[in-house]
Structures are given as structure tokens and as C-alpha cells.
Short mmCIF file of C-alpha atoms in Angstrom, two decimals:
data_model
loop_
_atom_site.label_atom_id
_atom_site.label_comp_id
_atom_site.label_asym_id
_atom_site.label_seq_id
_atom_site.Cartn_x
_atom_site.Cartn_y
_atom_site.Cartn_z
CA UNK A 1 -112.15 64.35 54.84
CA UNK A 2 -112.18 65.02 50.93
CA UNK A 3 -115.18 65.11 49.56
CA UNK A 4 -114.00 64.84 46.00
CA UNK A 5 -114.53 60.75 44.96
CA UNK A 6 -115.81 58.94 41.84
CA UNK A 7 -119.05 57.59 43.37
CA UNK A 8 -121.98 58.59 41.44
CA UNK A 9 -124.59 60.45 43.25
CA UNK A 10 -127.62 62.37 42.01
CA UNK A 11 -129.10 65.89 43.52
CA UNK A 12 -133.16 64.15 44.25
CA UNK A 13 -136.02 66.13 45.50
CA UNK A 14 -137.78 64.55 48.51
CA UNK A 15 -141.85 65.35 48.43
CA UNK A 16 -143.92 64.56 51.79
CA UNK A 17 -147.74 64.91 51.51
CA UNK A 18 -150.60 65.49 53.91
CA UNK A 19 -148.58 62.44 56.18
CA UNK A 20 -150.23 61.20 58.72
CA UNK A 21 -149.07 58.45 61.52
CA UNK A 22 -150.12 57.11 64.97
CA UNK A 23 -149.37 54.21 67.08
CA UNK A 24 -152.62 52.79 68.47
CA UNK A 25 -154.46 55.83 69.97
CA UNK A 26 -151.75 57.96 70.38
CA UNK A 27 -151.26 60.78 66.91
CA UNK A 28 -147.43 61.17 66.18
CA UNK A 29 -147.92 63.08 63.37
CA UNK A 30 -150.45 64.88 61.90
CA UNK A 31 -151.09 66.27 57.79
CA UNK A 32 -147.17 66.68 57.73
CA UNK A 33 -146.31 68.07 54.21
CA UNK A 34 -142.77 68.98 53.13
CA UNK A 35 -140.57 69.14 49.85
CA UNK A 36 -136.86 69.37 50.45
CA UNK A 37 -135.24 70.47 47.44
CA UNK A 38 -132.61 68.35 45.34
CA UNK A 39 -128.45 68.48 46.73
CA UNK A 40 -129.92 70.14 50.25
CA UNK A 41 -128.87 69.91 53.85
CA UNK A 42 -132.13 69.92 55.60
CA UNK A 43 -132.61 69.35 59.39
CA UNK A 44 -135.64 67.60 61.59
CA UNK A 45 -135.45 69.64 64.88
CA UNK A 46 -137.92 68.89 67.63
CA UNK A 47 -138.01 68.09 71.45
CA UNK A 48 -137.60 64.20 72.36
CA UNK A 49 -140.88 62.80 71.04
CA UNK A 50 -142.11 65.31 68.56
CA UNK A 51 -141.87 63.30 65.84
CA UNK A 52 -139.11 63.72 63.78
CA UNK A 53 -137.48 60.62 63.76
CA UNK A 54 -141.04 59.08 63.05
CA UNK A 55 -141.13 61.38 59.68
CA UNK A 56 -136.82 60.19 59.05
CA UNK A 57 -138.06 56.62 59.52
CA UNK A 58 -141.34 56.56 57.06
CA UNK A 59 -138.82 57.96 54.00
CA UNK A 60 -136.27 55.28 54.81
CA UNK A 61 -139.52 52.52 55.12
CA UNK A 62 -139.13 51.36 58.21
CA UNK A 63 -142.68 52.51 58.83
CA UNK A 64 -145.93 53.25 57.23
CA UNK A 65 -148.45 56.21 57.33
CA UNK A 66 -152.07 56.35 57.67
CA UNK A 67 -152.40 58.73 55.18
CA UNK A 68 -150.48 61.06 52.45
CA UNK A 69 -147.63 59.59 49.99
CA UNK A 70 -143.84 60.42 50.05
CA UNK A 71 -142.34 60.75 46.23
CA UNK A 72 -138.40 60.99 46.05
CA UNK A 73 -137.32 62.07 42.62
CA UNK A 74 -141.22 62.08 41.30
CA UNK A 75 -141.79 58.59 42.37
CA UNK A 76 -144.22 57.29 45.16
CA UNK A 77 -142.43 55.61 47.13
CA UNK A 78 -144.86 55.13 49.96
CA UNK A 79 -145.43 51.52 50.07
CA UNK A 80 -142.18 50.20 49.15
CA UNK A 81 -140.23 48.04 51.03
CA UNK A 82 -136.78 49.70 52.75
CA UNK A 83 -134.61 47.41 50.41
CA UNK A 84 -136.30 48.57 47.22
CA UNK A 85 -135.56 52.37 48.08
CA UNK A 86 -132.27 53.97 46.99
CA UNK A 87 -131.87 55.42 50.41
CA UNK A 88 -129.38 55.52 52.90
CA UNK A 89 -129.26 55.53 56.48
CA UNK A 90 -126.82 56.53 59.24
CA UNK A 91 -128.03 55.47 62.70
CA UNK A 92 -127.12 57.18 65.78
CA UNK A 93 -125.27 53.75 67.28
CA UNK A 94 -123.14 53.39 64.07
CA UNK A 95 -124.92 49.55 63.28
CA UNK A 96 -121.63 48.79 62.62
CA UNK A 97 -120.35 44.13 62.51
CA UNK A 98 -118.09 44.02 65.29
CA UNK A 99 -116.57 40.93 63.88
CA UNK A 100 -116.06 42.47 60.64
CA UNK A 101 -112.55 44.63 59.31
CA UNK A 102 -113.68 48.50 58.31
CA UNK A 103 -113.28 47.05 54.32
CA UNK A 104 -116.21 44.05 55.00
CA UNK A 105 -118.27 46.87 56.70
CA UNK A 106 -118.51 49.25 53.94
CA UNK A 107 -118.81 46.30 51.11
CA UNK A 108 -121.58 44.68 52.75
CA UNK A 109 -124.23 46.39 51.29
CA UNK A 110 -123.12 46.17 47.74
CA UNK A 111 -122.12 42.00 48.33
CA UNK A 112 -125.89 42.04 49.29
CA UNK A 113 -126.68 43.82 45.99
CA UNK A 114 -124.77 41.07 44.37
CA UNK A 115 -122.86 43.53 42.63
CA UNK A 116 -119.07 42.63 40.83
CA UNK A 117 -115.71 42.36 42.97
CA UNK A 118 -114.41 44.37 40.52
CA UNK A 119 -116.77 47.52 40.94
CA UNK A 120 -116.86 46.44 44.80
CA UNK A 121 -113.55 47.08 45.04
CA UNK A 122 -113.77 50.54 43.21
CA UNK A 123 -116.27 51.57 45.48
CA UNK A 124 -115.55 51.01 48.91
CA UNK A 125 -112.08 52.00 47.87
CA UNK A 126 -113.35 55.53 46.65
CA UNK A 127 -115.50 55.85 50.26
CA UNK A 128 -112.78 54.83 52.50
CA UNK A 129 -111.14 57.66 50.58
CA UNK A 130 -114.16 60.08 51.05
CA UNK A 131 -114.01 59.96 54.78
CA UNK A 132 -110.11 59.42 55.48
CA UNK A 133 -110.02 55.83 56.89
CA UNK A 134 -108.16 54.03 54.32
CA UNK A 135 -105.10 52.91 55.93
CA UNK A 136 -107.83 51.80 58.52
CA UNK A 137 -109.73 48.85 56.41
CA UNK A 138 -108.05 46.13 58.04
CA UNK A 139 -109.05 47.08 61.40
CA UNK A 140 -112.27 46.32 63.69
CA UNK A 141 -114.58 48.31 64.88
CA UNK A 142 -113.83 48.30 68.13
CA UNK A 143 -110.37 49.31 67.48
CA UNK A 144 -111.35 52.66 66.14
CA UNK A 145 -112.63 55.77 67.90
CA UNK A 146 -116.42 57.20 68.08
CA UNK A 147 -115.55 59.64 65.26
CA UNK A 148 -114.06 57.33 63.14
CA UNK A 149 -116.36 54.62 63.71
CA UNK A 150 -119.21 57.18 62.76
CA UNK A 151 -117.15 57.92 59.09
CA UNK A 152 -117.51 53.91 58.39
CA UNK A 153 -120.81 54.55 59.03
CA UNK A 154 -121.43 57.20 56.48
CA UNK A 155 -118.75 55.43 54.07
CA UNK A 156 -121.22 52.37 54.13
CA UNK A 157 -124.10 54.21 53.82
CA UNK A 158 -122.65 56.26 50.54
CA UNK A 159 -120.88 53.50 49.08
CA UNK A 160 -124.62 52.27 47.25
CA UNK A 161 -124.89 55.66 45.98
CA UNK A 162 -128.28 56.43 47.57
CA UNK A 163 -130.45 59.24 46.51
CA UNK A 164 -130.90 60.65 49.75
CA UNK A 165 -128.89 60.15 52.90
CA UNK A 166 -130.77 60.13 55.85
CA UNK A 167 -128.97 60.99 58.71
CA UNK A 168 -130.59 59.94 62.93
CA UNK A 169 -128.78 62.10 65.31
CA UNK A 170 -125.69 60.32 64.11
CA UNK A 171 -123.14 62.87 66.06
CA UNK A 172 -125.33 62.20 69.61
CA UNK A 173 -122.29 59.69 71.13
CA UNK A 174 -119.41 61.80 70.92
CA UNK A 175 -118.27 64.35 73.01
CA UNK A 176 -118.95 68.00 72.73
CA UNK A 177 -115.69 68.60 70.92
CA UNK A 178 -115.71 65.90 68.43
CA UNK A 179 -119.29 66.57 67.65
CA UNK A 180 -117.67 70.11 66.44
CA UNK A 181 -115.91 68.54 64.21
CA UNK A 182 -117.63 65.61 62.67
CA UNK A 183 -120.21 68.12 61.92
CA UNK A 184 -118.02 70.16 59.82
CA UNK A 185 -116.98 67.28 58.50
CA UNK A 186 -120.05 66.14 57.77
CA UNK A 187 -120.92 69.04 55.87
CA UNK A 188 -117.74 69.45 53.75
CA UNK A 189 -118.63 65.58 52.17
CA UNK A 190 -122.31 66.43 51.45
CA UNK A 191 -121.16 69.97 49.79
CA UNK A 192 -118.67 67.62 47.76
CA UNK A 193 -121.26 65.24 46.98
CA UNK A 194 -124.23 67.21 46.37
CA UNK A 195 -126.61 63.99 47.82
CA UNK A 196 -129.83 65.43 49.40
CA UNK A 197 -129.33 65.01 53.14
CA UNK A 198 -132.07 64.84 56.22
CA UNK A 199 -130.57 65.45 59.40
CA UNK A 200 -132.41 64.60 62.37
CA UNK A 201 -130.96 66.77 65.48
CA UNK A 202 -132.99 67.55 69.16
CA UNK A 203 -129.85 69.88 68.88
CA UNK A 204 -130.81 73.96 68.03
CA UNK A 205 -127.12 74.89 67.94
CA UNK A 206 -125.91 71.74 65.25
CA UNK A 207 -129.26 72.09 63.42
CA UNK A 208 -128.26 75.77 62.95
CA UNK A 209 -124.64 75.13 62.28
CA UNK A 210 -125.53 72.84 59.47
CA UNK A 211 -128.61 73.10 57.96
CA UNK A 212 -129.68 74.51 54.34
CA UNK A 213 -132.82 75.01 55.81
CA UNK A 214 -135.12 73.07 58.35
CA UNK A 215 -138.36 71.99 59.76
CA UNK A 216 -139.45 72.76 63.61
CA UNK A 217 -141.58 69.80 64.91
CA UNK A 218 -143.90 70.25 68.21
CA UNK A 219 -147.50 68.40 69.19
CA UNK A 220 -147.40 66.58 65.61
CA UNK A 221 -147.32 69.30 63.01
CA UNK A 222 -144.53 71.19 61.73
CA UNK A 223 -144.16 74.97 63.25
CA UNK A 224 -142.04 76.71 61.00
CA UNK A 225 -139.66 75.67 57.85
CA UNK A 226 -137.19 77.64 56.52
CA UNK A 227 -133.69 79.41 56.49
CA UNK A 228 -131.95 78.82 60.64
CA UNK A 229 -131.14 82.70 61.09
CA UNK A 230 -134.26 83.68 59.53
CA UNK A 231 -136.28 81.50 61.90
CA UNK A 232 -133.88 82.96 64.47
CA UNK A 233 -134.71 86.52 64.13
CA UNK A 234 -138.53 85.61 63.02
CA UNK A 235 -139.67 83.05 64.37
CA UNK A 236 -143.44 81.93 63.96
CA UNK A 237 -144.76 81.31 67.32
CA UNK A 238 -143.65 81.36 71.30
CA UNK A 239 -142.87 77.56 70.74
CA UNK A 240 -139.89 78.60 67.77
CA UNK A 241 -138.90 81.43 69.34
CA UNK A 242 -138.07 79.64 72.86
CA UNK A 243 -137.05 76.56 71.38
CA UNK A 244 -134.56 78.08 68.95
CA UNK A 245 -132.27 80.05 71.68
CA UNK A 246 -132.81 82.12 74.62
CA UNK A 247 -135.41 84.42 74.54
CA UNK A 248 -137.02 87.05 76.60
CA UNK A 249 -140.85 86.54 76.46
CA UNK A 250 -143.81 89.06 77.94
CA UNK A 251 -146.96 88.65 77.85
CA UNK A 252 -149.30 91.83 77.14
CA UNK A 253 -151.25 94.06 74.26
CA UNK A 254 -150.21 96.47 71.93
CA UNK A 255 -152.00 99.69 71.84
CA UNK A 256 -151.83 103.06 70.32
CA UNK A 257 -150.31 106.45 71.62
CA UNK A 258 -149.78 109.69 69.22
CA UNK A 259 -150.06 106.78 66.10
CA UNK A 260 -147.00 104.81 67.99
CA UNK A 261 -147.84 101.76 68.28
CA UNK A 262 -146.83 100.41 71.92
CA UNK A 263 -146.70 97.08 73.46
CA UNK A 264 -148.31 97.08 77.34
CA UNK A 265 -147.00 94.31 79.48
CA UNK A 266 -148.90 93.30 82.71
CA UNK A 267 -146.37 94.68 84.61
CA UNK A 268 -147.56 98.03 82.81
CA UNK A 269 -144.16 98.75 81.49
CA UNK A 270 -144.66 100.18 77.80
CA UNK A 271 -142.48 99.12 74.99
CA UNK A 272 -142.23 101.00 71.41
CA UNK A 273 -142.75 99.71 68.32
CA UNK A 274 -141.37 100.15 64.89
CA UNK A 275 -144.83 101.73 62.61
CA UNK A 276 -145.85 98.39 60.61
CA UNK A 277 -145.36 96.28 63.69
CA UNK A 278 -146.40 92.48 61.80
CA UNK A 279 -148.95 90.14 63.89
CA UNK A 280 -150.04 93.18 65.58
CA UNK A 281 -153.16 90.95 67.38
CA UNK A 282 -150.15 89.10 69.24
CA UNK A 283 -150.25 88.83 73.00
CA UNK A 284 -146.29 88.64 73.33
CA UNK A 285 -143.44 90.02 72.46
CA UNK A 286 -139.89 88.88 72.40
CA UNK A 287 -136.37 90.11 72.27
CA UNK A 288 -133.09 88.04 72.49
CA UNK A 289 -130.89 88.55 75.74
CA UNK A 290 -128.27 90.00 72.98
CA UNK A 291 -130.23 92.38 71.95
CA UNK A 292 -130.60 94.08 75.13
CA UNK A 293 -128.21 97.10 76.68
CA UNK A 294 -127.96 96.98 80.19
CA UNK A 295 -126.92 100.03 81.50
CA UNK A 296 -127.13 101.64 85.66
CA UNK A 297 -130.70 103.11 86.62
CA UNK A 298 -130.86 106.60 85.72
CA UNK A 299 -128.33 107.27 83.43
CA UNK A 300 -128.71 108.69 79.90
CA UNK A 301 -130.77 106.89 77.95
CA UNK A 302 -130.35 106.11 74.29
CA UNK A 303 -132.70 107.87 71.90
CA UNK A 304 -135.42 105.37 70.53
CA UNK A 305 -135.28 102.41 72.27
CA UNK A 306 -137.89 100.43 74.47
CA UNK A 307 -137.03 100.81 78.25
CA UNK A 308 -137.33 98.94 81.16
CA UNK A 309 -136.42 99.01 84.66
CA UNK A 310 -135.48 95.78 87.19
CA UNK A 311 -132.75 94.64 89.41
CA UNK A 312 -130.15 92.41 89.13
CA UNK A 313 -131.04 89.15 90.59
CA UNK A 314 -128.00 87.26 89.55
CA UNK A 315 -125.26 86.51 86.88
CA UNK A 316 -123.66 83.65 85.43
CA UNK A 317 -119.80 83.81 83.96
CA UNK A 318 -119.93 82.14 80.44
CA UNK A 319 -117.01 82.94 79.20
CA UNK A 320 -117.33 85.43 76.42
CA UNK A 321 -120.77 86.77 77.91
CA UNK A 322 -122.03 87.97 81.36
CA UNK A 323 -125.74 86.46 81.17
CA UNK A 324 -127.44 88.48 83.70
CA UNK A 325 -130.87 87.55 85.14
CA UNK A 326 -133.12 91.09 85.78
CA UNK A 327 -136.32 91.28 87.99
CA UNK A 328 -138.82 93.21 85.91
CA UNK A 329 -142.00 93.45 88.23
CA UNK A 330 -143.17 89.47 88.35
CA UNK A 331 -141.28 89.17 84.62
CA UNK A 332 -137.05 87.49 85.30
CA UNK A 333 -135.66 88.80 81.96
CA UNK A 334 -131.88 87.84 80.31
CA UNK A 335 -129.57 90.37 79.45
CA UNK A 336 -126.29 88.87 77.92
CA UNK A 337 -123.25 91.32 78.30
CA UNK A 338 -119.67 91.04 76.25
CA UNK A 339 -117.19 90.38 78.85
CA UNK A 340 -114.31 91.96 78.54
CA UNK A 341 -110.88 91.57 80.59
CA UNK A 342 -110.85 93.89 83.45
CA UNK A 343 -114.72 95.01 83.12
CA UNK A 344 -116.60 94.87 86.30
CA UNK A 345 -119.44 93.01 87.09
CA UNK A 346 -123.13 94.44 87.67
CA UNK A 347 -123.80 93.82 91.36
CA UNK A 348 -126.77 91.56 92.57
CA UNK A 349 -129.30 94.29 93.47
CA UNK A 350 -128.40 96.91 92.14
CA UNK A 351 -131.40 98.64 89.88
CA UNK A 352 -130.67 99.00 86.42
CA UNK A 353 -132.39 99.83 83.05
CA UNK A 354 -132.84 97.46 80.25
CA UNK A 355 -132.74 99.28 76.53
CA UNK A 356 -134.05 97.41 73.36
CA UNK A 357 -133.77 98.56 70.03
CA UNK A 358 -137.30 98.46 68.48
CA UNK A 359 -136.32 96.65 65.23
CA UNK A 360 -134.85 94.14 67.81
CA UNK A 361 -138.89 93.31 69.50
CA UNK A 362 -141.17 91.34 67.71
CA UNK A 363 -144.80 90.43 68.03
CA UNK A 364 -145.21 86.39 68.29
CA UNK A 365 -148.27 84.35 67.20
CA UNK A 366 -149.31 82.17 70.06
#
């Protein structure tokens, strides 16, 4: 898709305060407060009824809060109806007129605006350009594919020039392939356009793949904002750090030895730590199944590193990894291995020893 086009869009900064909303009884969300900063690709990511779509739906106004405001561009837009918001939506079913041609789709919004054939014209001409479906605005709906039904989608939705494009697990229908590549695609129009974009994903891997920056949602509060490889390698809690990728978890204490600080797992295995170890009142630690070198019981052992010793309990073939699965005492621990052609495979069994680097461990708030 080209993202270069003559429709005028505007960079707006999107302000959530102290937000608030339930559903009889039951708390959705809970003193939510968030600014997303003007022309940024900014993610929701939660498990299935965290919340997130709740928070996507109150700035588009097809909900209300019990408390806080939302202000896009400076102005509190809290109690406005959907229709009197500059805001656009892409739904994860498309919300597309079957008995429509691709051209009626994308004008419909602006013939509701009442705006001129003229600048009509200009428009939905300049979005069917944006997202490579020209030669297509004849056609139905149902004679296109997922992806390119999911481009008239956005095309529609950018054709009234919103301020911010809101964005509800739009890629969720399509197949693992084509969700590769409407997501890149995805991103090269709203780098072209500059239009502040929310992206609501139960996704880690597309939320990572595309986002500026983004907000973790669990039990009605937001766990951690910020940059996805940051929040990778640091994340807040247990909750961000399992829910953003695999991750090796023990539970324990740290404690002090000659001035090194250790962590002590239950299993009473002891791990170093790098002097200025953050959180140090945490009660786990956690490394990445990357991060770890697997190597036979016994052997040499790398200079400064935290050790451990298990047995193999079994391995899965992944294609460019080995992910092995290690008995540690009571712990099951991941170790992902490179594979290489012609390398051979740890047995099931067989005792080996587990090397972290300690830069690699850190120390996780509960």
C-alpha cells in the first residue's frame, strides 16, 4: 500500500484520566489514566476480558465512564456522542454493506456528512489509492478477500480524516500469514499518515511487532506502559513478564554472601546477582528460555554465570529452536537452543546444567 495521499490528517494527543467503568456490579476498569502522544502507534494488550476493548470503546463513545474525562487534542470529549467525535473506527468483522460496490462503502460516511460530490469524489479516490484497491471499487464485498476486505475497512474509516484511528483487533480473521502482512501494511499507512493510532491486540507477538509503545491491561488497571522490548527485558511484575513471552519464573529470597548478593530458590539452588540488583525485596526471579546455556552435567563451566542443575524431561522441534523442558528439583524450567543442521539433540534424561548470565536475571515485583 502507499501511504503517500492528499487526505488531510492531523498528529492529536489522546488524554485518559482517573477512568473508571463497570457493568452492574462487576468493575471493568478501574482509575485508568493514559496520554498517548500525537502521530503514535500505541497498542491495548490484555487477556480476553481485561478491559481493553472497554477503554477502545469509551474514546470512540460507544460507552460511558463512571468517572474521569478523556480529552483528544485538549478537548473533553467525555460526554459526546460517537457522531460528534472526529474518530475513526476499524472493527474486527470489517462492518462492511454487503450490497454495496467497494466505492459506496468508503463514501458512505462522508454522504452522511453531507459533504460535496466533488470533494467525495477526491476523497475516496485518494483512500482507495492509500490501500491499493482502486481497480477494485466496482466490486462487492463478498467478492474480495479477508485482507482486502479489511483495507476497505481502513479506507472508510480514513476517508473522514479522523483524529485518531482506533483500531479492534482488526487483523483477528485472517490467517497467520496474511495477518503478517496486513500488519506491516498497516504500519507503513499510519507512518505515511502520521494519524494517532490505538491498536487493540490479545496478541503479544503483533502488539510487539507494531507498537510505538503500549499499555498491559490485567484485573482492571493498567500493569505497565511503555517501549515493547523494554517491557520485554523489564518487565514490572510476574503478570508482564509471563504474559509478554516465555519466561522462566522461581520463587525464593535474595540474600547476602561475601557482599554478593544471591537469589535462594526453594529448591535451595543459589543464583548470583549483578551488585545493584533493582526490587531487591522481590520473591522471584526470572530469566527468558533464550537466555539460558544448556550445556552436559559436569563440564566446564563458564566464569560468572548463575548455575543450575536438572534433567531433561523433554523437547519440542520448533524449527529454528530446540525448546527444551529441564526438571530443576519441583521447578520445570525452558531452555531454548539454536538448532542447527546436523546438531544432535539433548536426550530425555540425561542431567545437564543450566548457565544464566547475571545481567540476564531479574528481580520481579509481585
Amino acid at each position: 500500500m502507499s501511504a503517500a495521499a492528499p487526505l488531510a490528517i492531523q498528529s492529536t494527543e489522546v488524554t485518559i484520566e482517573d477512568v473508571s467503568v463497570a457493568f452492574g456490579a462487576t468493575r471493568v476498569l478501574d482509575n485508568v489514566s493514559l496520554t498517548i502522544k500525537p502521530g503514535e502507534f500505541f497498542a491495548f494488550l490484555g487477556p480476553s476480558g481485561c478491559g481493553k476493548s472497554t477503554l477502545l470503546r469509551l474514546i470512540a463513545g460507544f460507552g460511558e465512564s463512571r468517572t474521569g474525562c478523556i480529552r483528544i487534542g485538549g478537548a473533553d470529549i467525555t460526554r459526546l456522542p460517537p457522531w460528534k467525535r472526529n474518530v475513526g473506527m476499524v472493527f474486527q468483522s470489517y462492518a462492511l454493506w454487503p450490497h454495496l460496490t467497494i466505492w459506496d462503502n468508503v463514501a458512505f460516511g462522508l454522504e452522511q456528512r453531507r459533504f460535496a460530490r466533488e470533494e467525495i469524489s477526491r476523497r475516496v479516490e485518494a483512500a482507495l489509492g492509500m490501500v491499493g484497491l482502486r481497480q477494485y471499487a466496482q466490486r462487492r464485498p463478498a467478492q474480495l478477500s479477508g485482507g482486502q476486505q479489511q483495507r476497505v475497512a481502513l479506507a472508510r474509516t480514513l476517508v473522514i480524516e479522523p483524529q485518531v484511528l482506533l483500531l479492534d483487533e482488526p487483523l483477528s480473521n485472517l490467517d497467520a500469514k496474511l495477518r503478517v502482512q496486513m500488519r506491516h501494511e498497516i504500519v507503513e499507512l499510519q507512518r505515511g499518515l502520521g494519524v494517532t493510532t490505538i491498536y487493540v491486540t490479545h496478541d503479544q507477538e503483533e502488539a510487539n511487532a507494531i507498537a510505538d509503545r503500549m499499555a498491559i491491561l490485567n484485573d482492571r488497571v493498567i500493569q505497565q506502559v511503555g517501549v515493547p522490548m523494554e517491557m520485554y527485558d523489564n518487565p514490572a511484575n510476574r503478570f508482564v513478564a509471563q504474559f509478554l513471552g516465555i519466561a522462566n519464573v522461581l520463587e525464593g529470597e535474595i540474600t547476602g554472601r561475601d557482599s554478593q548478593p544471591v537469589f535462594r530458590t526453594r529448591a535451595g539452588e543459589i543464583l548470583p546477582l549483578t551488585a545493584g540488583i533493582p526490587r531487591p525485596n522481590g520473591r522471584h526471579i526470572m530469566f527468558r528460555p533464550q537466555s539460558v546455556l544448556l550445556q552436559p552435567s559436569g563440564g566446564p563451566a563458564p566464569t560468572g554465570r548463575a548455575k543450575l542443575t536438572g534433567r531433561v524431561r523433554d523437547a519440542e522441534f520448533l524449527g529454528n529452536i530446540v525448546r527444551y523442558r529441564v526438571s530443576v528439583g519441583e521447578q520445570v524450567l525452558l531452555a531454548d537452543v539454536m538448532h542447527r543442521r546436523g546438531e544432535a539433540y539433548f536426550t530425555i534424561g540425561v542431567a545437564v546444567d543450566l548457565f544464566v548470565a547475571p545481567e540476564q536475571l531479574v528481580v520481579l515485583n509481585d
